[in-house]
Amino acid sequence: MSFEKIPMKTPLVEMDGDEMTRVIWQMIKDLLLAPYIDLNLEYYDLGLPHRDETGDQVTVDSANATKKYGVAVKCATITPNAQRMEEYKLHEMWKSPNGTIRAILDGTVFRAPILAKGITPYIPSWKKPITIARHAFGDIYKNTETTVPPGAKAEIVVTLPDGTQQRQTVHQFGESGGVFQGQFNVDESIESFARSCFNFALDTRQDIWFSSKDTISKKYDHRFKDIFQEIYDSEYAKKFAEAGIEYFYTLIDDAVARVVRSEGGFIWACKNYDGDVMSDMVATAFGSLGMMTSVLVAPDGTCEYEAAHGTVTRHYYKHLKGEETSTNSVATLFAWTGALRKRGQLDGNGRLMDFAGKLEEATVETIEGGIMTGDLAAMSTLPEIKKVNTRDFLMAIKERLESKL
Ligand code: NAP
Ligand code: MG
């Protein structure tokens, strides 16, 4: 086939990763990207051995490059624990790369499923994707907590800049001791979160809901509600009206009920803990983790695309033993298409955007045509299914893609 490769004006930041997703990463590049695009990539190897060699500097460098160029695509990476320290003989238990990158970009994570006919959500009314936006800063994830002995008094003390103190009793413990925890968030981060959410809603032309527990938490959660409303009214109400989309706030209990009864097709913005839990619930209800994409959006519009799942360790160990794997590459592939489309948008590169769309279509059509990996084959309702291995799935997509170019 003769095909004039698509040029790329500005580099796309590439963050390589670990284990099975690293294997898939290379296959996607070799089979589905490099033959058609004159790839202009700024490569950072975030694989655990290289993070360890560089004292994790490579993670920081990759995040700064993302700030510079505006778009990145990231492979799943290992977050080390005690067992990984041993396995990789690490110098230190490096922090989660996603946490480091998020802290530098100050972004919000949006997770959305990819739908295909024959892969039916557990909730039959869901016809369109539900995107979850998680405020990935503060609250219980930055808490201070302690166990408390019987008879102790737990207090909150806030020391003002002038030295005066505001003191409130949280609980006077009696014969039973217990537990105590302090949490915080900062207005600036909540404001960034709100703006990222509203921008993403405008970008994707979807309604956005925000929920919290403001009826119980009259200061803390209420602050989130107020900040969202103020920013919406002053900066976004008009743009939303023009785009024909809607913002509304509702209590988290009500949001859960509405989500379950909905058709999908909206963004649900959640506080940190709610987003953590609800995104797992939504991902599971839509089907496979292998079909869940994730994008980190900074308030200035910088984007980092990835799959929501991890490095699929169990499959990697099989692969290392020379056994055949059938790992779903869809979310990783959509991380690439998302990033290439965004790069195309920023550079005014229509061919690149068009290519991203065709590659996505070819992927979904391959599954709808009955060719899929094991995770999907186990849940598909199609009458005829051909379960294929990791590589053959990508080859089937390639065949469809070529018929579209
Ligand atoms: P995982 O890699 O998401 O895999 C958990 C299980 O989900 C797999 O064993 C597999 O089930 C299934 N699965 C996930 N993705 C799949 C895919 N693409 N195709 C088919 N099946 C898929 O989570 P984990 O095992 O808890 O974590 C492994 C490593 O990933 C850890 O070191 C963790 O730190 C890292 N991690 C990284 C990120 C990130 O970089 N964003 C996120 C989460 C975890 P079966 O084994 O039943 O087939
Ligand atoms: Mg979770």
Tab-separated table of C-alpha atoms and ligand atoms in Angstrom:
chain	number	residue	atom	x	y	z
A	1	MET	CA	0.000	0.000	0.000
A	2	SER	CA	1.357	3.427	-0.847
A	3	PHE	CA	0.541	5.974	1.806
A	4	GLU	CA	2.123	9.324	2.302
A	5	LYS	CA	3.044	9.464	5.982
A	6	ILE	CA	1.320	12.116	8.062
A	7	PRO	CA	3.763	14.772	9.266
A	8	MET	CA	3.747	16.095	12.855
A	9	LYS	CA	4.765	19.681	13.456
A	10	THR	CA	5.149	19.718	17.243
A	11	PRO	CA	6.428	16.872	19.415
A	12	LEU	CA	4.067	14.693	21.401
A	13	VAL	CA	5.477	13.733	24.794
A	14	GLU	CA	5.710	9.949	25.088
A	15	MET	CA	5.957	8.330	28.539
A	16	ASP	CA	6.840	4.667	28.275
A	17	GLY	CA	5.949	2.281	31.097
A	18	ASP	CA	6.091	-1.223	32.501
A	19	GLU	CA	5.254	-4.903	32.059
A	20	MET	CA	2.475	-6.048	29.696
A	21	THR	CA	1.451	-2.514	28.788
A	22	ARG	CA	5.058	-1.787	27.766
A	23	VAL	CA	4.892	-4.773	25.406
A	24	ILE	CA	1.586	-3.565	23.959
A	25	TRP	CA	2.940	-0.025	23.702
A	26	GLN	CA	5.705	-1.090	21.351
A	27	MET	CA	3.332	-3.220	19.252
A	28	ILE	CA	0.926	-0.302	18.819
A	29	LYS	CA	3.738	1.960	17.691
A	30	ASP	CA	5.240	-0.576	15.308
A	31	LEU	CA	2.018	-1.873	13.776
A	32	LEU	CA	-0.474	0.975	13.902
A	33	LEU	CA	1.375	4.279	14.151
A	34	ALA	CA	4.883	4.328	12.684
A	35	PRO	CA	3.819	2.993	9.234
A	36	TYR	CA	1.366	5.910	8.806
A	37	ILE	CA	2.722	8.832	10.806
A	38	ASP	CA	6.087	10.524	10.680
A	39	LEU	CA	6.143	10.316	14.479
A	40	ASN	CA	7.536	13.357	16.225
A	41	LEU	CA	7.874	12.135	19.806
A	42	GLU	CA	9.798	13.375	22.804
A	43	TYR	CA	10.509	10.082	24.547
A	44	TYR	CA	10.709	9.577	28.328
A	45	ASP	CA	11.213	6.101	29.713
A	46	LEU	CA	9.106	5.870	32.867
A	47	GLY	CA	9.706	2.129	33.113
A	48	LEU	CA	10.626	1.318	36.730
A	49	PRO	CA	14.303	0.438	36.041
A	50	HIS	CA	14.892	3.818	34.403
A	51	ARG	CA	12.980	5.715	37.095
A	52	ASP	CA	15.242	4.031	39.617
A	53	GLU	CA	18.412	4.853	37.649
A	54	THR	CA	17.474	8.526	37.413
A	55	GLY	CA	16.283	8.882	41.002
A	56	ASP	CA	12.791	9.450	39.532
A	57	GLN	CA	14.011	12.628	37.807
A	58	VAL	CA	12.712	11.261	34.494
A	59	THR	CA	9.142	11.475	35.811
A	60	VAL	CA	9.562	15.134	36.730
A	61	ASP	CA	11.227	15.852	33.369
A	62	SER	CA	8.391	14.195	31.473
A	63	ALA	CA	5.796	16.266	33.327
A	64	ASN	CA	7.706	19.481	32.594
A	65	ALA	CA	7.946	18.527	28.911
A	66	THR	CA	4.184	18.000	28.916
A	67	LYS	CA	3.725	21.521	30.247
A	68	LYS	CA	5.955	22.811	27.454
A	69	TYR	CA	4.328	20.976	24.539
A	70	GLY	CA	0.755	20.689	25.831
A	71	VAL	CA	0.077	16.987	25.159
A	72	ALA	CA	1.429	13.666	26.438
A	73	VAL	CA	0.573	9.991	26.120
A	74	LYS	CA	1.468	7.700	29.002
A	75	CYS	CA	1.838	3.948	29.327
A	76	ALA	CA	0.802	2.295	32.617
A	77	THR	CA	3.588	2.200	35.190
A	78	ILE	CA	4.322	0.236	38.344
A	79	THR	CA	3.835	2.053	41.624
A	80	PRO	CA	6.452	0.342	43.787
A	81	ASN	CA	5.588	-1.443	47.033
A	82	ALA	CA	7.711	-3.665	49.290
A	83	GLN	CA	7.468	-6.605	46.897
A	84	ARG	CA	8.544	-4.485	43.893
A	85	MET	CA	11.513	-3.150	45.890
A	86	GLU	CA	12.753	-6.716	46.083
A	87	GLU	CA	11.764	-7.689	42.526
A	88	TYR	CA	13.534	-4.695	40.914
A	89	LYS	CA	16.227	-4.176	43.579
A	90	LEU	CA	15.184	-0.534	43.881
A	91	HIS	CA	17.185	2.188	45.619
A	92	GLU	CA	13.988	3.716	47.010
A	93	MET	CA	10.258	3.115	47.080
A	94	TRP	CA	9.527	5.745	44.434
A	95	LYS	CA	6.194	7.522	44.561
A	96	SER	CA	3.392	6.890	42.112
A	97	PRO	CA	4.394	8.519	38.786
A	98	ASN	CA	0.783	9.522	38.237
A	99	GLY	CA	0.779	11.344	41.561
A	100	THR	CA	4.005	13.177	40.679
A	101	ILE	CA	2.757	14.180	37.224
A	102	ARG	CA	-0.612	15.263	38.593
A	103	ALA	CA	1.046	17.430	41.232
A	104	ILE	CA	3.137	19.208	38.572
A	105	LEU	CA	0.310	19.693	36.068
A	106	ASP	CA	-2.344	20.428	38.747
A	107	GLY	CA	-4.793	18.455	36.697
A	108	THR	CA	-8.138	16.731	36.956
A	109	VAL	CA	-8.527	13.129	35.829
A	110	PHE	CA	-11.420	12.294	33.491
A	111	ARG	CA	-12.195	8.615	32.972
A	112	ALA	CA	-14.510	7.418	30.218
A	113	PRO	CA	-15.395	3.972	28.842
A	114	ILE	CA	-15.238	2.988	25.174
A	115	LEU	CA	-18.485	1.382	24.056
A	116	ALA	CA	-18.905	-1.320	21.430
A	117	LYS	CA	-22.036	-3.198	20.370
A	118	GLY	CA	-22.056	-6.679	21.840
A	119	ILE	CA	-20.276	-5.554	25.019
A	120	THR	CA	-23.342	-4.726	27.074
A	121	PRO	CA	-23.104	-2.684	30.264
A	122	TYR	CA	-24.419	-4.348	33.431
A	123	ILE	CA	-26.887	-1.466	33.614
A	124	PRO	CA	-28.940	-1.944	30.461
A	125	SER	CA	-30.171	1.671	30.273
A	126	TRP	CA	-26.608	2.964	29.769
A	127	LYS	CA	-26.278	3.746	26.059
A	128	LYS	CA	-23.555	6.404	26.116
A	129	PRO	CA	-20.320	6.771	28.091
A	130	ILE	CA	-20.377	8.193	31.600
A	131	THR	CA	-17.252	10.248	32.239
A	132	ILE	CA	-16.085	10.617	35.824
A	133	ALA	CA	-14.036	13.646	36.835
A	134	ARG	CA	-12.137	13.089	40.057
A	135	HIS	CA	-10.681	15.929	42.100
A	136	ALA	CA	-7.341	14.280	42.696
A	137	PHE	CA	-6.131	16.501	45.538
A	138	GLY	CA	-6.508	16.594	49.313
A	139	ASP	CA	-9.287	15.295	51.577
A	140	ILE	CA	-8.713	11.801	52.955
A	141	TYR	CA	-5.657	11.286	50.673
A	142	LYS	CA	-3.726	13.990	52.544
A	143	ASN	CA	-5.225	13.368	55.945
A	144	THR	CA	-3.617	13.335	59.361
A	145	GLU	CA	-5.011	10.648	61.591
A	146	THR	CA	-4.375	9.008	64.873
A	147	THR	CA	-5.754	6.489	67.315
A	148	VAL	CA	-7.009	8.003	70.555
A	149	PRO	CA	-6.868	6.401	74.037
A	150	PRO	CA	-9.843	6.402	76.457
A	151	GLY	CA	-10.436	9.668	78.281
A	152	ALA	CA	-8.630	11.805	75.681
A	153	LYS	CA	-10.084	14.974	74.198
A	154	ALA	CA	-9.694	15.533	70.447
A	155	GLU	CA	-9.674	19.133	69.240
A	156	ILE	CA	-9.208	21.107	66.060
A	157	VAL	CA	-6.850	24.075	66.441
A	158	VAL	CA	-6.374	26.625	63.664
A	159	THR	CA	-3.557	29.107	64.229
A	160	LEU	CA	-4.105	32.322	62.275
A	161	PRO	CA	-1.203	34.279	60.731
A	162	ASP	CA	-1.346	36.746	63.674
A	163	GLY	CA	-0.909	33.895	66.140
A	164	THR	CA	-4.442	33.809	67.525
A	165	GLN	CA	-5.967	30.367	67.828
A	166	GLN	CA	-9.418	29.037	67.045
A	167	ARG	CA	-10.167	25.888	69.005
A	168	GLN	CA	-13.061	23.458	68.614
A	169	THR	CA	-13.698	20.225	70.480
A	170	VAL	CA	-14.295	17.359	68.107
A	171	HIS	CA	-14.959	14.708	70.739
A	172	GLN	CA	-14.412	14.044	74.407
A	173	PHE	CA	-13.594	10.321	74.494
A	174	GLY	CA	-15.007	8.333	77.436
A	175	GLU	CA	-14.247	4.772	78.462
A	176	SER	CA	-13.717	3.773	74.883
A	177	GLY	CA	-10.844	5.220	72.917
A	178	GLY	CA	-11.158	5.490	69.148
A	179	VAL	CA	-9.844	7.209	66.065
A	180	PHE	CA	-9.493	10.801	64.921
A	181	GLN	CA	-8.701	12.377	61.574
A	182	GLY	CA	-8.052	15.839	60.110
A	183	GLN	CA	-8.588	16.683	56.430
A	184	PHE	CA	-8.143	19.763	54.321
A	185	ASN	CA	-8.498	21.177	50.865
A	186	VAL	CA	-7.541	24.540	49.369
A	187	ASP	CA	-9.706	26.953	47.390
A	188	GLU	CA	-7.141	27.261	44.617
A	189	SER	CA	-7.245	23.529	43.908
A	190	ILE	CA	-11.039	23.405	44.007
A	191	GLU	CA	-11.142	26.351	41.587
A	192	SER	CA	-8.735	24.567	39.206
A	193	PHE	CA	-10.880	21.459	39.453
A	194	ALA	CA	-14.034	23.417	38.624
A	195	ARG	CA	-12.413	25.110	35.615
A	196	SER	CA	-10.988	21.840	34.282
A	197	CYS	CA	-14.449	20.300	34.559
A	198	PHE	CA	-16.241	23.151	32.821
A	199	ASN	CA	-13.607	23.309	30.059
A	200	PHE	CA	-13.811	19.572	29.487
A	201	ALA	CA	-17.622	19.757	29.319
A	202	LEU	CA	-17.354	22.472	26.660
A	203	ASP	CA	-14.659	20.542	24.765
A	204	THR	CA	-16.714	17.364	24.658
A	205	ARG	CA	-20.149	19.057	24.543
A	206	GLN	CA	-21.560	17.117	27.444
A	207	ASP	CA	-23.624	18.140	30.472
A	208	ILE	CA	-21.777	18.157	33.764
A	209	TRP	CA	-23.044	17.250	37.230
A	210	PHE	CA	-21.214	17.944	40.453
A	211	SER	CA	-22.137	16.178	43.654
A	212	SER	CA	-21.043	16.255	47.290
A	213	LYS	CA	-22.517	15.794	50.765
A	214	ASP	CA	-23.165	19.457	51.557
A	215	THR	CA	-26.232	18.744	53.684
A	216	ILE	CA	-24.050	16.981	56.273
A	217	SER	CA	-20.780	18.816	55.690
A	218	LYS	CA	-22.069	22.374	55.862
A	219	LYS	CA	-18.679	24.095	55.672
A	220	TYR	CA	-16.319	21.657	53.932
A	221	ASP	CA	-18.436	20.161	51.157
A	222	HIS	CA	-20.502	23.321	50.957
A	223	ARG	CA	-17.350	25.218	50.015
A	224	PHE	CA	-16.933	22.967	46.956
A	225	LYS	CA	-20.542	23.574	45.960
A	226	ASP	CA	-20.187	27.361	46.307
A	227	ILE	CA	-16.915	27.554	44.371
A	228	PHE	CA	-18.353	25.542	41.481
A	229	GLN	CA	-21.417	27.768	41.365
A	230	GLU	CA	-19.466	31.051	41.537
A	231	ILE	CA	-17.089	30.031	38.745
A	232	TYR	CA	-19.910	28.681	36.639
A	233	ASP	CA	-22.017	31.841	36.968
A	234	SER	CA	-19.190	34.288	36.340
A	235	GLU	CA	-17.158	32.457	33.652
A	236	TYR	CA	-19.135	29.681	32.013
A	237	ALA	CA	-22.919	30.159	32.103
A	238	LYS	CA	-22.954	32.021	28.789
A	239	LYS	CA	-20.624	29.574	27.004
A	240	PHE	CA	-22.700	26.651	28.253
A	241	ALA	CA	-25.908	28.222	26.950
A	242	GLU	CA	-24.274	28.750	23.549
A	243	ALA	CA	-23.052	25.142	23.473
A	244	GLY	CA	-26.475	23.881	24.547
A	245	ILE	CA	-25.121	22.042	27.581
A	246	GLU	CA	-26.008	22.207	31.251
A	247	TYR	CA	-24.337	22.323	34.667
A	248	PHE	CA	-26.107	21.344	37.825
A	249	TYR	CA	-25.256	20.506	41.406
A	250	THR	CA	-26.904	17.698	43.300
A	251	LEU	CA	-26.430	15.784	46.547
A	252	ILE	CA	-24.235	12.681	46.041
A	253	ASP	CA	-27.081	10.363	47.093
A	254	ASP	CA	-29.317	11.845	44.436
A	255	ALA	CA	-26.491	11.715	41.863
A	256	VAL	CA	-26.027	7.977	42.427
A	257	ALA	CA	-29.723	7.342	41.864
A	258	ARG	CA	-29.806	9.518	38.744
A	259	VAL	CA	-26.656	7.935	37.289
A	260	VAL	CA	-28.072	4.438	37.593
A	261	ARG	CA	-31.333	5.474	35.900
A	262	SER	CA	-29.624	7.538	33.180
A	263	GLU	CA	-28.718	6.819	29.566
A	264	GLY	CA	-25.177	8.128	30.083
A	265	GLY	CA	-23.618	10.796	27.924
A	266	PHE	CA	-22.563	13.248	30.666
A	267	ILE	CA	-19.681	14.090	32.989
A	268	TRP	CA	-20.001	13.405	36.698
A	269	ALA	CA	-17.610	15.524	38.755
A	270	CYS	CA	-16.759	14.016	42.125
A	271	LYS	CA	-14.726	14.875	45.189
A	272	ASN	CA	-11.541	12.847	45.586
A	273	TYR	CA	-12.870	9.846	47.508
A	274	ASP	CA	-16.198	9.697	45.675
A	275	GLY	CA	-14.331	9.777	42.359
A	276	ASP	CA	-11.985	6.993	43.428
A	277	VAL	CA	-14.842	4.679	44.367
A	278	MET	CA	-17.405	5.673	41.761
A	279	SER	CA	-14.959	5.415	38.870
A	280	ASP	CA	-14.282	1.789	39.779
A	281	MET	CA	-18.011	1.142	40.020
A	282	VAL	CA	-18.709	2.779	36.655
A	283	ALA	CA	-15.751	1.024	34.981
A	284	THR	CA	-16.904	-2.373	36.208
A	285	ALA	CA	-20.512	-1.753	35.231
A	286	PHE	CA	-19.464	-0.778	31.696
A	287	GLY	CA	-17.507	-3.987	31.249
A	288	SER	CA	-13.763	-4.405	31.104
A	289	LEU	CA	-10.997	-2.272	32.588
A	290	GLY	CA	-9.312	-2.748	29.232
A	291	MET	CA	-11.946	-0.431	27.730
A	292	MET	CA	-11.515	2.470	30.160
A	293	THR	CA	-9.566	5.564	29.126
A	294	SER	CA	-8.240	8.297	31.329
A	295	VAL	CA	-7.075	11.828	30.616
A	296	LEU	CA	-5.486	14.317	32.974
A	297	VAL	CA	-6.556	17.860	32.050
A	298	ALA	CA	-4.786	20.861	33.578
A	299	PRO	CA	-6.633	24.166	34.053
A	300	ASP	CA	-4.572	25.670	31.188
A	301	GLY	CA	-5.735	22.869	28.858
A	302	THR	CA	-2.582	20.703	28.960
A	303	CYS	CA	-3.589	17.041	28.519
A	304	GLU	CA	-2.011	13.701	29.392
A	305	TYR	CA	-3.757	10.610	27.979
A	306	GLU	CA	-3.534	7.070	29.342
A	307	ALA	CA	-5.418	3.833	29.976
A	308	ALA	CA	-7.181	3.624	33.336
A	309	HIS	CA	-5.851	0.133	34.057
A	310	GLY	CA	-2.446	-0.902	35.386
A	311	THR	CA	0.423	-2.848	33.854
A	312	VAL	CA	-1.554	-6.152	33.787
A	313	THR	CA	1.138	-8.003	35.731
A	314	ARG	CA	-0.477	-11.455	35.625
A	315	HIS	CA	-0.490	-11.436	31.810
A	316	TYR	CA	3.102	-10.169	31.725
A	317	TYR	CA	4.385	-13.094	33.795
A	318	LYS	CA	2.683	-15.431	31.313
A	319	HIS	CA	4.265	-13.528	28.439
A	320	LEU	CA	7.704	-13.862	30.063
A	321	LYS	CA	7.218	-17.624	30.265
A	322	GLY	CA	6.575	-17.644	26.529
A	323	GLU	CA	2.870	-18.364	26.946
A	324	GLU	CA	0.270	-16.745	24.732
A	325	THR	CA	-1.591	-13.711	26.117
A	326	SER	CA	-4.860	-12.115	25.124
A	327	THR	CA	-4.527	-8.685	26.696
A	328	ASN	CA	-6.921	-5.924	25.717
A	329	SER	CA	-5.032	-3.040	24.108
A	330	VAL	CA	-8.061	-0.812	23.429
A	331	ALA	CA	-7.633	1.654	26.306
A	332	THR	CA	-3.915	2.037	25.546
A	333	LEU	CA	-4.662	2.492	21.851
A	334	PHE	CA	-7.288	5.149	22.647
A	335	ALA	CA	-4.742	6.938	24.821
A	336	TRP	CA	-2.646	7.283	21.655
A	337	THR	CA	-5.558	8.349	19.456
A	338	GLY	CA	-6.730	10.853	22.078
A	339	ALA	CA	-3.265	12.366	22.294
A	340	LEU	CA	-2.739	12.420	18.517
A	341	ARG	CA	-6.126	14.060	17.968
A	342	LYS	CA	-5.337	16.712	20.585
A	343	ARG	CA	-1.906	17.298	19.015
A	344	GLY	CA	-3.667	17.636	15.660
A	345	GLN	CA	-6.173	20.133	17.091
A	346	LEU	CA	-3.440	22.286	18.612
A	347	ASP	CA	-1.334	22.233	15.428
A	348	GLY	CA	-4.206	22.539	12.963
A	349	ASN	CA	-3.192	19.139	11.569
A	350	GLY	CA	-6.389	17.793	9.997
A	351	ARG	CA	-4.798	14.619	8.636
A	352	LEU	CA	-3.608	13.618	12.089
A	353	MET	CA	-7.063	14.175	13.598
A	354	ASP	CA	-8.662	12.232	10.783
A	355	PHE	CA	-6.237	9.350	11.280
A	356	ALA	CA	-7.012	9.198	15.031
A	357	GLY	CA	-10.722	8.950	14.246
A	358	LYS	CA	-10.219	6.178	11.681
A	359	LEU	CA	-8.035	4.164	14.027
A	360	GLU	CA	-10.710	4.397	16.731
A	361	GLU	CA	-13.417	3.338	14.272
A	362	ALA	CA	-11.308	0.430	13.055
A	363	THR	CA	-10.844	-0.706	16.676
A	364	VAL	CA	-14.529	-0.579	17.629
A	365	GLU	CA	-15.576	-2.199	14.337
A	366	THR	CA	-13.110	-5.038	14.875
A	367	ILE	CA	-14.771	-5.857	18.201
A	368	GLU	CA	-18.263	-5.415	16.765
A	369	GLY	CA	-17.215	-7.784	13.968
A	370	GLY	CA	-16.572	-10.452	16.614
A	371	ILE	CA	-12.767	-10.352	16.850
A	372	MET	CA	-11.717	-9.580	20.431
A	373	THR	CA	-9.432	-10.361	23.357
A	374	GLY	CA	-10.312	-12.803	26.126
A	375	ASP	CA	-11.694	-10.283	28.619
A	376	LEU	CA	-14.301	-9.133	26.081
A	377	ALA	CA	-14.980	-12.594	24.656
A	378	ALA	CA	-16.004	-13.684	28.157
A	379	MET	CA	-18.775	-11.076	28.282
A	380	SER	CA	-19.788	-10.456	24.682
A	381	THR	CA	-23.354	-11.096	23.581
A	382	LEU	CA	-22.429	-11.424	19.885
A	383	PRO	CA	-23.463	-14.735	18.287
A	384	GLU	CA	-20.060	-15.421	16.757
A	385	ILE	CA	-16.877	-14.586	18.579
A	386	LYS	CA	-13.250	-15.167	17.678
A	387	LYS	CA	-10.970	-14.808	20.685
A	388	VAL	CA	-7.495	-13.754	19.538
A	389	ASN	CA	-4.127	-13.147	21.142
A	390	THR	CA	-2.632	-9.748	21.947
A	391	ARG	CA	-0.842	-9.361	18.621
A	392	ASP	CA	-3.523	-10.812	16.352
A	393	PHE	CA	-6.065	-8.375	17.771
A	394	LEU	CA	-3.854	-5.453	16.710
A	395	MET	CA	-3.303	-7.095	13.310
A	396	ALA	CA	-7.084	-7.352	12.806
A	397	ILE	CA	-7.406	-3.643	13.606
A	398	LYS	CA	-4.604	-2.883	11.155
A	399	GLU	CA	-6.418	-4.687	8.369
A	400	ARG	CA	-9.569	-2.613	8.940
A	401	LEU	CA	-7.594	0.575	9.279
A	402	GLU	CA	-5.906	0.056	5.920
A	403	SER	CA	-9.271	-0.342	4.220
A	404	LYS	CA	-10.170	3.142	5.478
A	405	LEU	CA	-6.987	4.992	4.480
B	1	NAP	P1	-4.203	-4.056	36.526
B	1	NAP	O1	-2.891	-4.026	35.887
B	1	NAP	O2	-5.205	-3.068	36.053
B	1	NAP	O3	-4.796	-5.518	36.364
B	1	NAP	C1	-5.757	-6.117	37.202
B	1	NAP	C2	-6.501	-7.225	36.452
B	1	NAP	O4	-7.507	-6.617	35.630
B	1	NAP	C3	-5.632	-8.017	35.489
B	1	NAP	O5	-4.947	-9.059	36.126
B	1	NAP	C4	-6.659	-8.488	34.479
B	1	NAP	O6	-7.469	-9.537	35.000
B	1	NAP	C5	-7.563	-7.276	34.376
B	1	NAP	N1	-7.098	-6.316	33.345
B	1	NAP	C6	-6.647	-5.040	33.533
B	1	NAP	N2	-6.342	-4.478	32.369
B	1	NAP	C7	-6.577	-5.400	31.414
B	1	NAP	C8	-6.434	-5.415	30.000
B	1	NAP	N3	-5.964	-4.354	29.341
B	1	NAP	N4	-6.759	-6.555	29.328
B	1	NAP	C9	-7.228	-7.627	29.978
B	1	NAP	N5	-7.384	-7.664	31.315
B	1	NAP	C10	-7.064	-6.571	32.030
B	1	NAP	O7	-4.071	-3.828	38.124
B	1	NAP	P2	-3.093	-4.493	39.195
B	1	NAP	O8	-2.807	-5.916	38.839
B	1	NAP	O9	-3.718	-4.174	40.490
B	1	NAP	O10	-1.765	-3.658	39.106
B	1	NAP	C11	-0.616	-4.050	38.341
B	1	NAP	C12	0.403	-2.931	38.386
B	1	NAP	O11	-0.117	-1.788	37.733
B	1	NAP	C13	0.798	-2.494	39.791
B	1	NAP	O12	2.200	-2.476	39.898
B	1	NAP	C14	0.232	-1.087	39.931
B	1	NAP	O13	1.099	-0.252	40.657
B	1	NAP	C15	0.141	-0.624	38.498
B	1	NAP	N6	-0.953	0.328	38.223
B	1	NAP	C16	-0.647	1.392	37.425
B	1	NAP	C17	-1.626	2.293	37.043
B	1	NAP	C18	-1.239	3.440	36.140
B	1	NAP	O14	-0.126	3.546	35.714
B	1	NAP	N7	-2.176	4.293	35.817
B	1	NAP	C19	-2.939	2.114	37.465
B	1	NAP	C20	-3.238	0.994	38.270
B	1	NAP	C21	-2.238	0.103	38.630
B	1	NAP	P3	-7.131	-11.098	34.789
B	1	NAP	O15	-5.794	-11.319	35.415
B	1	NAP	O16	-8.267	-11.754	35.511
B	1	NAP	O17	-7.124	-11.386	33.312
B	2	MG	MG	-10.127	3.212	43.093
